[in-house]
PDB file of C-alpha atoms in Angstrom:
ATOM      1  CA  MET A   1     -14.711 -24.515 -14.784  1.00 48.00           C
ATOM      2  CA  GLN A   2     -11.989 -26.243 -12.763  1.00 54.00           C
ATOM      3  CA  ASN A   3     -14.640 -28.717 -11.543  1.00 69.00           C
ATOM      4  CA  ASP A   4     -15.580 -29.664 -15.123  1.00 83.00           C
ATOM      5  CA  LEU A   5     -12.019 -30.130 -16.375  1.00 88.00           C
ATOM      6  CA  GLY A   6     -11.352 -33.378 -14.455  1.00 90.00           C
ATOM      7  CA  PRO A   7     -14.505 -35.266 -15.547  1.00 92.00           C
ATOM      8  CA  SER A   8     -14.029 -33.993 -19.126  1.00 93.00           C
ATOM      9  CA  LEU A   9     -10.479 -35.375 -19.218  1.00 94.00           C
ATOM     10  CA  ILE A  10     -11.678 -38.703 -17.763  1.00 94.00           C
ATOM     11  CA  VAL A  11     -14.302 -39.053 -20.536  1.00 95.00           C
ATOM     12  CA  LEU A  12     -11.751 -38.033 -23.182  1.00 95.00           C
ATOM     13  CA  GLY A  13      -9.175 -40.482 -21.780  1.00 94.00           C
ATOM     14  CA  VAL A  14     -11.656 -43.362 -21.805  1.00 95.00           C
ATOM     15  CA  ALA A  15     -12.710 -42.495 -25.377  1.00 95.00           C
ATOM     16  CA  ILE A  16      -9.091 -42.398 -26.627  1.00 94.00           C
ATOM     17  CA  SER A  17      -8.262 -45.675 -24.826  1.00 92.00           C
ATOM     18  CA  VAL A  18     -11.329 -47.438 -26.286  1.00 93.00           C
ATOM     19  CA  LEU A  19     -10.468 -46.121 -29.760  1.00 93.00           C
ATOM     20  CA  ALA A  20      -6.899 -47.418 -29.347  1.00 91.00           C
ATOM     21  CA  LEU A  21      -8.121 -50.877 -28.312  1.00 88.00           C
ATOM     22  CA  VAL A  22     -10.807 -51.137 -31.031  1.00 90.00           C
ATOM     23  CA  GLN A  23      -8.706 -49.818 -33.932  1.00 86.00           C
ATOM     24  CA  PRO A  24      -5.570 -52.024 -34.158  1.00 80.00           C
ATOM     25  CA  ASN A  25      -3.485 -49.530 -36.164  1.00 84.00           C
ATOM     26  CA  LEU A  26      -4.074 -46.852 -33.518  1.00 88.00           C
ATOM     27  CA  ALA A  27      -2.930 -48.967 -30.545  1.00 88.00           C
ATOM     28  CA  PRO A  28      -0.188 -46.441 -29.549  1.00 90.00           C
ATOM     29  CA  LEU A  29      -2.975 -43.993 -28.689  1.00 92.00           C
ATOM     30  CA  LEU A  30      -3.508 -46.161 -25.587  1.00 90.00           C
ATOM     31  CA  ALA A  31      -0.473 -44.466 -23.991  1.00 91.00           C
ATOM     32  CA  LEU A  32      -2.080 -41.062 -24.569  1.00 93.00           C
ATOM     33  CA  GLY A  33      -5.518 -42.307 -23.460  1.00 93.00           C
ATOM     34  CA  LEU A  34      -4.139 -43.622 -20.157  1.00 91.00           C
ATOM     35  CA  ALA A  35      -2.225 -40.388 -19.576  1.00 93.00           C
ATOM     36  CA  VAL A  36      -5.338 -38.270 -20.196  1.00 94.00           C
ATOM     37  CA  LEU A  37      -7.384 -40.573 -17.939  1.00 93.00           C
ATOM     38  CA  THR A  38      -4.844 -40.342 -15.098  1.00 91.00           C
ATOM     39  CA  THR A  39      -4.601 -36.569 -15.486  1.00 92.00           C
ATOM     40  CA  GLY A  40      -8.395 -36.362 -15.363  1.00 92.00           C
ATOM     41  CA  LEU A  41      -8.547 -38.399 -12.148  1.00 89.00           C
ATOM     42  CA  LEU A  42      -5.916 -36.218 -10.462  1.00 89.00           C
ATOM     43  CA  THR A  43      -7.448 -32.952 -11.701  1.00 89.00           C
ATOM     44  CA  ALA A  44     -10.931 -33.983 -10.556  1.00 89.00           C
ATOM     45  CA  TRP A  45      -9.947 -34.979  -7.008  1.00 87.00           C
ATOM     46  CA  GLU A  46      -6.884 -32.921  -6.169  1.00 86.00           C
ATOM     47  CA  PRO A  47      -8.540 -29.593  -5.206  1.00 84.00           C
ATOM     48  CA  ALA A  48     -11.139 -31.270  -2.967  1.00 84.00           C
ATOM     49  CA  ALA A  49      -8.511 -33.454  -1.274  1.00 86.00           C
ATOM     50  CA  ARG A  50      -6.212 -30.486  -0.580  1.00 87.00           C
ATOM     51  CA  GLU A  51      -9.142 -28.362   0.640  1.00 85.00           C
ATOM     52  CA  ARG A  52     -10.094 -31.131   3.088  1.00 85.00           C
ATOM     53  CA  VAL A  53      -6.539 -31.305   4.453  1.00 87.00           C
ATOM     54  CA  LEU A  54      -6.236 -27.514   4.846  1.00 87.00           C
ATOM     55  CA  SER A  55      -9.662 -27.308   6.453  1.00 86.00           C
ATOM     56  CA  LYS A  56      -8.700 -30.032   8.948  1.00 87.00           C
ATOM     57  CA  LEU A  57      -5.404 -28.317   9.806  1.00 90.00           C
ATOM     58  CA  GLY A  58      -7.212 -24.997  10.279  1.00 88.00           C
ATOM     59  CA  GLU A  59      -9.682 -26.666  12.642  1.00 89.00           C
ATOM     60  CA  ALA A  60      -7.094 -26.369  15.449  1.00 92.00           C
ATOM     61  CA  GLY A  61      -7.638 -22.612  15.535  1.00 91.00           C
ATOM     62  CA  TRP A  62     -11.405 -23.047  15.792  1.00 91.00           C
ATOM     63  CA  GLU A  63     -10.981 -25.624  18.585  1.00 93.00           C
ATOM     64  CA  ASN A  64      -8.950 -23.049  20.518  1.00 93.00           C
ATOM     65  CA  ALA A  65     -11.604 -20.375  19.875  1.00 92.00           C
ATOM     66  CA  SER A  66     -14.319 -22.770  21.097  1.00 93.00           C
ATOM     67  CA  ALA A  67     -12.304 -23.515  24.233  1.00 93.00           C
ATOM     68  CA  LEU A  68     -11.864 -19.774  24.815  1.00 91.00           C
ATOM     69  CA  ILE A  69     -15.616 -19.141  24.541  1.00 91.00           C
ATOM     70  CA  GLN A  70     -16.322 -22.067  26.858  1.00 91.00           C
ATOM     71  CA  THR A  71     -13.738 -20.933  29.420  1.00 91.00           C
ATOM     72  CA  ALA A  72     -15.035 -17.349  29.373  1.00 89.00           C
ATOM     73  CA  GLY A  73     -18.504 -18.730  30.113  1.00 89.00           C
ATOM     74  CA  VAL A  74     -20.271 -16.610  27.510  1.00 89.00           C
ATOM     75  CA  PRO A  75     -23.248 -17.916  25.514  1.00 89.00           C
ATOM     76  CA  PRO A  76     -22.351 -18.764  21.895  1.00 88.00           C
ATOM     77  CA  LYS A  77     -23.778 -15.640  20.298  1.00 90.00           C
ATOM     78  CA  ALA A  78     -21.695 -13.277  18.182  1.00 93.00           C
ATOM     79  CA  TYR A  79     -22.192  -9.636  17.260  1.00 94.00           C
ATOM     80  CA  TYR A  80     -20.374  -8.562  14.112  1.00 95.00           C
ATOM     81  CA  PHE A  81     -18.749  -5.139  14.403  1.00 94.00           C
ATOM     82  CA  PRO A  82     -17.590  -3.033  11.417  1.00 94.00           C
ATOM     83  CA  SER A  83     -14.076  -1.644  11.158  1.00 92.00           C
ATOM     84  CA  SER A  84     -15.441   1.892  11.654  1.00 91.00           C
ATOM     85  CA  LEU A  85     -16.481   0.968  15.239  1.00 90.00           C
ATOM     86  CA  ALA A  86     -13.868  -1.601  16.255  1.00 87.00           C
ATOM     87  CA  GLY A  87     -10.796  -0.667  14.225  1.00 88.00           C
ATOM     88  CA  ARG A  88     -11.077  -3.837  12.126  1.00 90.00           C
ATOM     89  CA  PRO A  89     -14.000  -6.121  11.232  1.00 93.00           C
ATOM     90  CA  ILE A  90     -14.456  -8.497  14.172  1.00 93.00           C
ATOM     91  CA  ALA A  91     -17.101 -10.477  16.021  1.00 94.00           C
ATOM     92  CA  VAL A  92     -17.738 -10.116  19.734  1.00 94.00           C
ATOM     93  CA  VAL A  93     -19.113 -13.166  21.513  1.00 94.00           C
ATOM     94  CA  ALA A  94     -21.066 -11.853  24.486  1.00 92.00           C
ATOM     95  CA  ALA A  95     -24.290 -12.323  26.446  1.00 90.00           C
ATOM     96  CA  GLU A  96     -25.638  -9.043  25.051  1.00 89.00           C
ATOM     97  CA  ARG A  97     -24.611  -6.516  22.406  1.00 90.00           C
ATOM     98  CA  PRO A  98     -21.756  -4.402  23.830  1.00 89.00           C
ATOM     99  CA  GLU A  99     -21.977  -0.621  23.528  1.00 85.00           C
ATOM    100  CA  ALA A 100     -18.411  -0.311  22.284  1.00 86.00           C
ATOM    101  CA  VAL A 101     -15.367  -2.475  21.704  1.00 87.00           C
ATOM    102  CA  PRO A 102     -12.030  -1.391  23.214  1.00 88.00           C
ATOM    103  CA  ARG A 103      -9.324  -1.193  20.518  1.00 84.00           C
ATOM    104  CA  ASP A 104      -6.990  -4.239  20.356  1.00 82.00           C
ATOM    105  CA  ALA A 105      -8.890  -6.023  23.154  1.00 85.00           C
ATOM    106  CA  LEU A 106      -9.091  -9.821  23.109  1.00 89.00           C
ATOM    107  CA  ILE A 107     -11.420 -10.140  26.100  1.00 90.00           C
ATOM    108  CA  PHE A 108     -13.215  -7.273  27.847  1.00 91.00           C
ATOM    109  CA  LYS A 109     -15.980  -6.839  30.389  1.00 90.00           C
ATOM    110  CA  THR A 110     -19.506  -5.703  29.658  1.00 88.00           C
ATOM    111  CA  LYS A 111     -22.460  -5.170  31.995  1.00 87.00           C
ATOM    112  CA  ALA A 112     -23.647  -8.718  31.229  1.00 85.00           C
ATOM    113  CA  GLY A 113     -20.247 -10.347  31.793  1.00 88.00           C
ATOM    114  CA  PRO A 114     -17.140 -11.065  29.737  1.00 91.00           C
ATOM    115  CA  ALA A 115     -16.987 -10.625  25.975  1.00 93.00           C
ATOM    116  CA  VAL A 116     -14.577 -12.395  23.633  1.00 93.00           C
ATOM    117  CA  VAL A 117     -13.276 -10.672  20.478  1.00 94.00           C
ATOM    118  CA  LEU A 118     -12.717 -13.019  17.513  1.00 93.00           C
ATOM    119  CA  SER A 119     -11.580 -12.778  13.936  1.00 92.00           C
ATOM    120  CA  THR A 120     -14.074 -14.662  11.802  1.00 92.00           C
ATOM    121  CA  PRO A 121     -14.284 -16.113   8.297  1.00 92.00           C
ATOM    122  CA  GLY A 122     -16.125 -12.862   7.537  1.00 92.00           C
ATOM    123  CA  THR A 123     -13.071 -10.847   8.651  1.00 92.00           C
ATOM    124  CA  LYS A 124     -10.884 -12.743   6.188  1.00 92.00           C
ATOM    125  CA  ALA A 125     -13.568 -12.505   3.498  1.00 92.00           C
ATOM    126  CA  LEU A 126     -13.498  -8.701   3.791  1.00 94.00           C
ATOM    127  CA  GLU A 127      -9.707  -8.733   3.388  1.00 93.00           C
ATOM    128  CA  LEU A 128     -10.151 -10.608   0.110  1.00 93.00           C
ATOM    129  CA  CYS A 129     -13.056  -8.471  -1.118  1.00 92.00           C
ATOM    130  CA  GLY A 130     -11.469  -5.047  -0.570  1.00 89.00           C
ATOM    131  CA  GLU A 131     -13.663  -1.969  -1.157  1.00 89.00           C
ATOM    132  CA  LEU A 132     -17.415  -2.628  -0.914  1.00 92.00           C
ATOM    133  CA  PRO A 133     -20.213  -0.689  -2.633  1.00 92.00           C
ATOM    134  CA  GLY A 134     -22.738   1.160  -0.479  1.00 89.00           C
ATOM    135  CA  ASP A 135     -25.686  -1.107  -1.348  1.00 92.00           C
ATOM    136  CA  LEU A 136     -25.902  -4.345   0.689  1.00 94.00           C
ATOM    137  CA  ALA A 137     -27.174  -6.549  -2.168  1.00 94.00           C
ATOM    138  CA  GLU A 138     -24.461  -5.230  -4.488  1.00 94.00           C
ATOM    139  CA  ALA A 139     -21.806  -5.710  -1.805  1.00 95.00           C
ATOM    140  CA  LEU A 140     -22.878  -9.319  -1.134  1.00 95.00           C
ATOM    141  CA  ARG A 141     -23.044 -10.089  -4.855  1.00 94.00           C
ATOM    142  CA  GLY A 142     -19.609  -8.600  -5.407  1.00 93.00           C
ATOM    143  CA  CYS A 143     -17.970 -10.196  -2.387  1.00 94.00           C
ATOM    144  CA  VAL A 144     -19.647 -13.546  -1.576  1.00 93.00           C
ATOM    145  CA  VAL A 145     -20.663 -14.466  -5.142  1.00 92.00           C
ATOM    146  CA  ASN A 146     -18.059 -12.875  -7.424  1.00 92.00           C
ATOM    147  CA  VAL A 147     -14.869 -12.704  -5.325  1.00 92.00           C
ATOM    148  CA  LEU A 148     -15.240 -15.649  -2.933  1.00 91.00           C
ATOM    149  CA  GLY A 149     -17.352 -17.849  -5.237  1.00 91.00           C
ATOM    150  CA  LEU A 150     -19.242 -19.307  -2.272  1.00 91.00           C
ATOM    151  CA  ALA A 151     -22.688 -19.047  -3.925  1.00 92.00           C
ATOM    152  CA  ARG A 152     -24.179 -18.747  -7.391  1.00 92.00           C
ATOM    153  CA  SER A 153     -26.657 -15.956  -6.623  1.00 93.00           C
ATOM    154  CA  VAL A 154     -27.926 -13.832  -3.747  1.00 94.00           C
ATOM    155  CA  SER A 155     -31.071 -11.843  -3.015  1.00 95.00           C
ATOM    156  CA  VAL A 156     -31.625  -9.388  -0.190  1.00 95.00           C
ATOM    157  CA  ALA A 157     -34.952  -8.323   1.351  1.00 94.00           C
ATOM    158  CA  GLU A 158     -35.354  -5.814   4.150  1.00 90.00           C
ATOM    159  CA  ARG A 159     -38.148  -6.751   6.566  1.00 89.00           C
ATOM    160  CA  PRO A 160     -39.260  -5.339   9.926  1.00 85.00           C
ATOM    161  CA  ASP A 161     -37.635  -8.252  11.785  1.00 82.00           C
ATOM    162  CA  GLY A 162     -34.310  -7.801   9.983  1.00 88.00           C
ATOM    163  CA  VAL A 163     -32.497  -8.236   6.696  1.00 93.00           C
ATOM    164  CA  VAL A 164     -33.208 -11.547   4.934  1.00 95.00           C
ATOM    165  CA  VAL A 165     -30.426 -12.770   2.666  1.00 95.00           C
ATOM    166  CA  GLU A 166     -31.097 -15.778   0.477  1.00 95.00           C
ATOM    167  CA  TYR A 167     -28.371 -17.623  -1.430  1.00 95.00           C
ATOM    168  CA  ARG A 168     -28.727 -20.175  -4.221  1.00 94.00           C
ATOM    169  CA  GLY A 169     -26.097 -22.686  -5.325  1.00 91.00           C
ATOM    170  CA  ILE A 170     -24.057 -22.629  -2.125  1.00 91.00           C
ATOM    171  CA  SER A 171     -20.570 -24.123  -2.377  1.00 86.00           C
ATOM    172  CA  ALA A 172     -18.728 -23.478   0.881  1.00 83.00           C
ATOM    173  CA  PRO A 173     -16.367 -25.560   3.027  1.00 80.00           C
ATOM    174  CA  ASP A 174     -17.347 -26.614   6.540  1.00 81.00           C
ATOM    175  CA  LEU A 175     -14.618 -25.038   8.656  1.00 84.00           C
ATOM    176  CA  TYR A 176     -15.668 -25.963  12.160  1.00 83.00           C
ATOM    177  CA  GLY A 177     -17.756 -29.130  12.162  1.00 80.00           C
ATOM    178  CA  ARG A 178     -19.733 -29.271  15.413  1.00 85.00           C
ATOM    179  CA  LEU A 179     -17.492 -26.999  17.453  1.00 89.00           C
ATOM    180  CA  LEU A 180     -18.928 -24.282  19.704  1.00 90.00           C
ATOM    181  CA  VAL A 181     -17.876 -21.526  17.275  1.00 89.00           C
ATOM    182  CA  ARG A 182     -20.455 -22.853  14.779  1.00 90.00           C
ATOM    183  CA  PRO A 183     -23.523 -21.634  16.732  1.00 90.00           C
ATOM    184  CA  ALA A 184     -21.565 -18.564  17.849  1.00 91.00           C
ATOM    185  CA  LEU A 185     -20.279 -17.255  14.510  1.00 92.00           C
ATOM    186  CA  GLY A 186     -22.576 -19.050  12.050  1.00 91.00           C
ATOM    187  CA  GLY A 187     -21.418 -20.957   8.977  1.00 91.00           C
ATOM    188  CA  VAL A 188     -18.799 -19.614   6.585  1.00 92.00           C
ATOM    189  CA  VAL A 189     -21.303 -17.929   4.248  1.00 94.00           C
ATOM    190  CA  ALA A 190     -23.415 -16.582   7.128  1.00 94.00           C
ATOM    191  CA  SER A 191     -20.282 -15.178   8.754  1.00 94.00           C
ATOM    192  CA  ALA A 192     -19.173 -13.494   5.520  1.00 95.00           C
ATOM    193  CA  THR A 193     -22.713 -12.141   5.071  1.00 95.00           C
ATOM    194  CA  ALA A 194     -22.805 -10.695   8.595  1.00 95.00           C
ATOM    195  CA  ALA A 195     -19.348  -9.143   8.256  1.00 95.00           C
ATOM    196  CA  VAL A 196     -20.230  -7.543   4.896  1.00 95.00           C
ATOM    197  CA  ALA A 197     -23.576  -6.311   6.259  1.00 95.00           C
ATOM    198  CA  ALA A 198     -21.924  -4.785   9.338  1.00 95.00           C
ATOM    199  CA  GLU A 199     -19.351  -3.077   7.136  1.00 94.00           C
ATOM    200  CA  VAL A 200     -21.931  -1.707   4.653  1.00 94.00           C
ATOM    201  CA  LEU A 201     -24.540  -0.689   7.270  1.00 92.00           C
ATOM    202  CA  LYS A 202     -21.764   0.639   9.559  1.00 92.00           C
ATOM    203  CA  LYS A 203     -23.427  -0.845  12.654  1.00 92.00           C
ATOM    204  CA  PRO A 204     -23.171  -4.070  14.707  1.00 93.00           C
ATOM    205  CA  VAL A 205     -25.060  -6.997  13.205  1.00 94.00           C
ATOM    206  CA  GLU A 206     -26.095 -10.364  14.634  1.00 93.00           C
ATOM    207  CA  ILE A 207     -27.184 -13.546  12.864  1.00 94.00           C
ATOM    208  CA  VAL A 208     -30.757 -14.203  14.007  1.00 92.00           C
ATOM    209  CA  GLU A 209     -31.409 -17.242  11.840  1.00 92.00           C
ATOM    210  CA  GLU A 210     -29.458 -19.470   9.501  1.00 93.00           C
ATOM    211  CA  SER A 211     -31.208 -22.279   7.660  1.00 92.00           C
ATOM    212  CA  SER A 212     -30.195 -24.300   4.623  1.00 90.00           C
ATOM    213  CA  HIS A 213     -32.258 -26.409   2.235  1.00 91.00           C
ATOM    214  CA  GLY A 214     -30.037 -28.362  -0.119  1.00 89.00           C
ATOM    215  CA  LYS A 215     -27.958 -25.811  -1.996  1.00 90.00           C
ATOM    216  CA  ALA A 216     -30.016 -22.843  -0.745  1.00 94.00           C
ATOM    217  CA  LEU A 217     -29.153 -20.844   2.371  1.00 94.00           C
ATOM    218  CA  ARG A 218     -31.267 -18.294   4.221  1.00 95.00           C
ATOM    219  CA  VAL A 219     -29.608 -15.891   6.639  1.00 94.00           C
ATOM    220  CA  VAL A 220     -31.569 -13.395   8.737  1.00 94.00           C
ATOM    221  CA  LEU A 221     -29.543 -10.520  10.151  1.00 94.00           C
ATOM    222  CA  ARG A 222     -30.504  -7.854  12.672  1.00 91.00           C
TER     223      ARG A 222
ATOM    224  CA  MET B   1       1.639 -30.371 -10.193  1.00 79.00           C
ATOM    225  CA  LYS B   2       0.128 -28.586 -13.188  1.00 85.00           C
ATOM    226  CA  THR B   3       3.510 -28.458 -14.964  1.00 90.00           C
ATOM    227  CA  ALA B   4       4.206 -32.132 -14.255  1.00 91.00           C
ATOM    228  CA  LEU B   5       0.778 -33.181 -15.540  1.00 91.00           C
ATOM    229  CA  THR B   6       1.191 -31.081 -18.678  1.00 93.00           C
ATOM    230  CA  ALA B   7       4.653 -32.561 -19.301  1.00 93.00           C
ATOM    231  CA  TYR B   8       3.241 -36.080 -18.751  1.00 93.00           C
ATOM    232  CA  LEU B   9       0.457 -35.439 -21.293  1.00 93.00           C
ATOM    233  CA  VAL B  10       2.820 -33.910 -23.867  1.00 94.00           C
ATOM    234  CA  LEU B  11       5.316 -36.773 -23.511  1.00 94.00           C
ATOM    235  CA  SER B  12       2.519 -39.344 -23.848  1.00 94.00           C
ATOM    236  CA  GLY B  13       1.217 -37.587 -26.968  1.00 94.00           C
ATOM    237  CA  VAL B  14       4.694 -37.436 -28.505  1.00 95.00           C
ATOM    238  CA  ALA B  15       5.328 -41.111 -27.663  1.00 94.00           C
ATOM    239  CA  ALA B  16       1.975 -42.167 -29.178  1.00 93.00           C
ATOM    240  CA  ALA B  17       2.624 -40.140 -32.345  1.00 93.00           C
ATOM    241  CA  PHE B  18       6.153 -41.574 -32.656  1.00 93.00           C
ATOM    242  CA  LEU B  19       4.923 -45.168 -32.216  1.00 92.00           C
ATOM    243  CA  ILE B  20       2.207 -44.620 -34.856  1.00 92.00           C
ATOM    244  CA  TYR B  21       4.883 -43.149 -37.171  1.00 93.00           C
ATOM    245  CA  LEU B  22       7.069 -46.233 -36.593  1.00 93.00           C
ATOM    246  CA  LYS B  23       4.014 -48.455 -37.238  1.00 91.00           C
ATOM    247  CA  VAL B  24       4.438 -50.146 -33.866  1.00 89.00           C
ATOM    248  CA  HIS B  25       1.017 -51.540 -33.018  1.00 85.00           C
ATOM    249  CA  GLY B  26       1.873 -54.112 -30.339  1.00 88.00           C
ATOM    250  CA  ILE B  27      -0.125 -53.461 -27.184  1.00 88.00           C
ATOM    251  CA  ASP B  28       2.799 -54.780 -25.116  1.00 90.00           C
ATOM    252  CA  VAL B  29       5.172 -52.058 -26.363  1.00 92.00           C
ATOM    253  CA  VAL B  30       2.537 -49.367 -25.872  1.00 91.00           C
ATOM    254  CA  THR B  31       1.775 -50.529 -22.312  1.00 91.00           C
ATOM    255  CA  SER B  32       5.474 -50.571 -21.473  1.00 93.00           C
ATOM    256  CA  VAL B  33       5.963 -47.025 -22.767  1.00 93.00           C
ATOM    257  CA  ALA B  34       2.853 -45.854 -20.879  1.00 92.00           C
ATOM    258  CA  THR B  35       4.137 -47.485 -17.666  1.00 94.00           C
ATOM    259  CA  LEU B  36       7.575 -45.924 -18.095  1.00 94.00           C
ATOM    260  CA  LEU B  37       6.142 -42.446 -18.664  1.00 94.00           C
ATOM    261  CA  PHE B  38       3.765 -42.829 -15.711  1.00 94.00           C
ATOM    262  CA  TRP B  39       6.493 -43.756 -13.223  1.00 94.00           C
ATOM    263  CA  VAL B  40       8.959 -41.195 -14.607  1.00 93.00           C
ATOM    264  CA  SER B  41       6.397 -38.423 -14.056  1.00 93.00           C
ATOM    265  CA  THR B  42       5.419 -39.679 -10.577  1.00 92.00           C
ATOM    266  CA  PRO B  43       8.215 -37.992  -8.521  1.00 92.00           C
ATOM    267  CA  PHE B  44       7.260 -34.646 -10.053  1.00 91.00           C
ATOM    268  CA  LEU B  45       3.562 -35.118  -9.225  1.00 88.00           C
ATOM    269  CA  ARG B  46       4.083 -36.074  -5.590  1.00 85.00           C
ATOM    270  CA  PRO B  47       3.276 -35.285  -2.812  1.00 87.00           C
ATOM    271  CA  LEU B  48      -0.433 -35.935  -3.172  1.00 87.00           C
ATOM    272  CA  PRO B  49      -2.970 -35.921  -0.319  1.00 85.00           C
ATOM    273  CA  ARG B  50      -4.268 -39.214   1.101  1.00 81.00           C
ATOM    274  CA  PRO B  51      -7.121 -40.542  -1.079  1.00 82.00           C
ATOM    275  CA  LEU B  52      -5.442 -39.229  -4.214  1.00 86.00           C
ATOM    276  CA  ASN B  53      -2.066 -40.916  -3.686  1.00 88.00           C
ATOM    277  CA  ILE B  54      -3.885 -44.249  -3.215  1.00 90.00           C
ATOM    278  CA  VAL B  55      -5.683 -43.811  -6.575  1.00 87.00           C
ATOM    279  CA  HIS B  56      -2.451 -42.715  -8.275  1.00 90.00           C
ATOM    280  CA  THR B  57      -0.489 -45.654  -6.849  1.00 92.00           C
ATOM    281  CA  ALA B  58      -3.289 -48.078  -7.823  1.00 92.00           C
ATOM    282  CA  VAL B  59      -3.157 -46.870 -11.458  1.00 90.00           C
ATOM    283  CA  GLY B  60       0.637 -47.249 -11.407  1.00 93.00           C
ATOM    284  CA  VAL B  61       0.455 -50.766  -9.939  1.00 96.00           C
ATOM    285  CA  VAL B  62      -2.072 -51.845 -12.596  1.00 94.00           C
ATOM    286  CA  LEU B  63       0.288 -50.536 -15.311  1.00 93.00           C
ATOM    287  CA  LEU B  64       3.250 -52.304 -13.663  1.00 95.00           C
ATOM    288  CA  VAL B  65       1.326 -55.599 -13.496  1.00 96.00           C
ATOM    289  CA  ALA B  66       0.423 -55.278 -17.193  1.00 94.00           C
ATOM    290  CA  PHE B  67       4.069 -54.458 -17.993  1.00 94.00           C
ATOM    291  CA  ALA B  68       5.272 -57.469 -15.930  1.00 95.00           C
ATOM    292  CA  TYR B  69       2.806 -59.753 -17.741  1.00 95.00           C
ATOM    293  CA  PHE B  70       3.989 -58.671 -21.210  1.00 93.00           C
ATOM    294  CA  ALA B  71       7.633 -58.801 -20.093  1.00 93.00           C
ATOM    295  CA  ALA B  72       7.120 -62.340 -18.757  1.00 94.00           C
ATOM    296  CA  LEU B  73       5.582 -63.421 -22.095  1.00 92.00           C
ATOM    297  CA  ARG B  74       8.617 -62.015 -23.944  1.00 91.00           C
ATOM    298  CA  ILE B  75      11.081 -63.711 -21.561  1.00 93.00           C
ATOM    299  CA  LEU B  76       9.253 -67.031 -21.892  1.00 92.00           C
ATOM    300  CA  ALA B  77       9.344 -66.664 -25.702  1.00 90.00           C
ATOM    301  CA  VAL B  78      13.106 -66.005 -25.613  1.00 91.00           C
ATOM    302  CA  LEU B  79      13.692 -68.974 -23.296  1.00 90.00           C
ATOM    303  CA  LYS B  80      11.348 -71.053 -25.501  1.00 81.00           C
ATOM    304  CA  ILE B  81       9.512 -72.550 -22.523  1.00 69.00           C
TER     305      ILE B  81
END
């Protein structure tokens, strides 16, 4: 609704201004028309402009995370762990799925080498979503669609190769650009999906595939 | 920002209604009032992020130019040049 308010005010402002210019005895309406037009312009662009600034400022954290992954020498592949196994919902970037995650560890060793523990957009999404229902589709609808408003609809299909989650009407910010955390953690929606799935299924989850076509997004989890 | 925008809209509406009540139909007076209200509300709307403050300033400059034009016409009329 917020997205429609700005353009609506712009149209209304133009209409009032034109009316004021065409009808000589209503000329004072021009002051109101210009005010409505200006308000419309600010309302239409302000949220996007602020979001862009905040996203850019937050990019510093993701640059540091990318540098950490690079320094640790681990391949950019994350395993999402639920809070029941790791104490809090986290992702572990490691060469292979670790058996367990030491509590409060930032970096730990596995058989295949070092593993880096990261908070993800999914971690923060779970903080916003609170209690989740037991069904994965319901949980994703409640969290990603209703609470976060990152997509218009979601469908879940369980297949032998994993869980396929398909979103329609995606509207999510790009938090990391082309940084190394992008292939490691997945996009914002994919990360939230993996974190919710790990929490609901109560087991570690990895993003096998993430592909988008316009406003549709397909995430395969295993 | 929401409060400042609402106040700006309300003041503009009140000003327009008052000018209609006074039967003031000169576009020069209306533009001057609109310019005054715009720049009075500006400090309460700022700060604005980069592309937005350019748009906002551009609208303000256009209003100021219009105000300066009408003011110049009035001054020239008074000086009878």
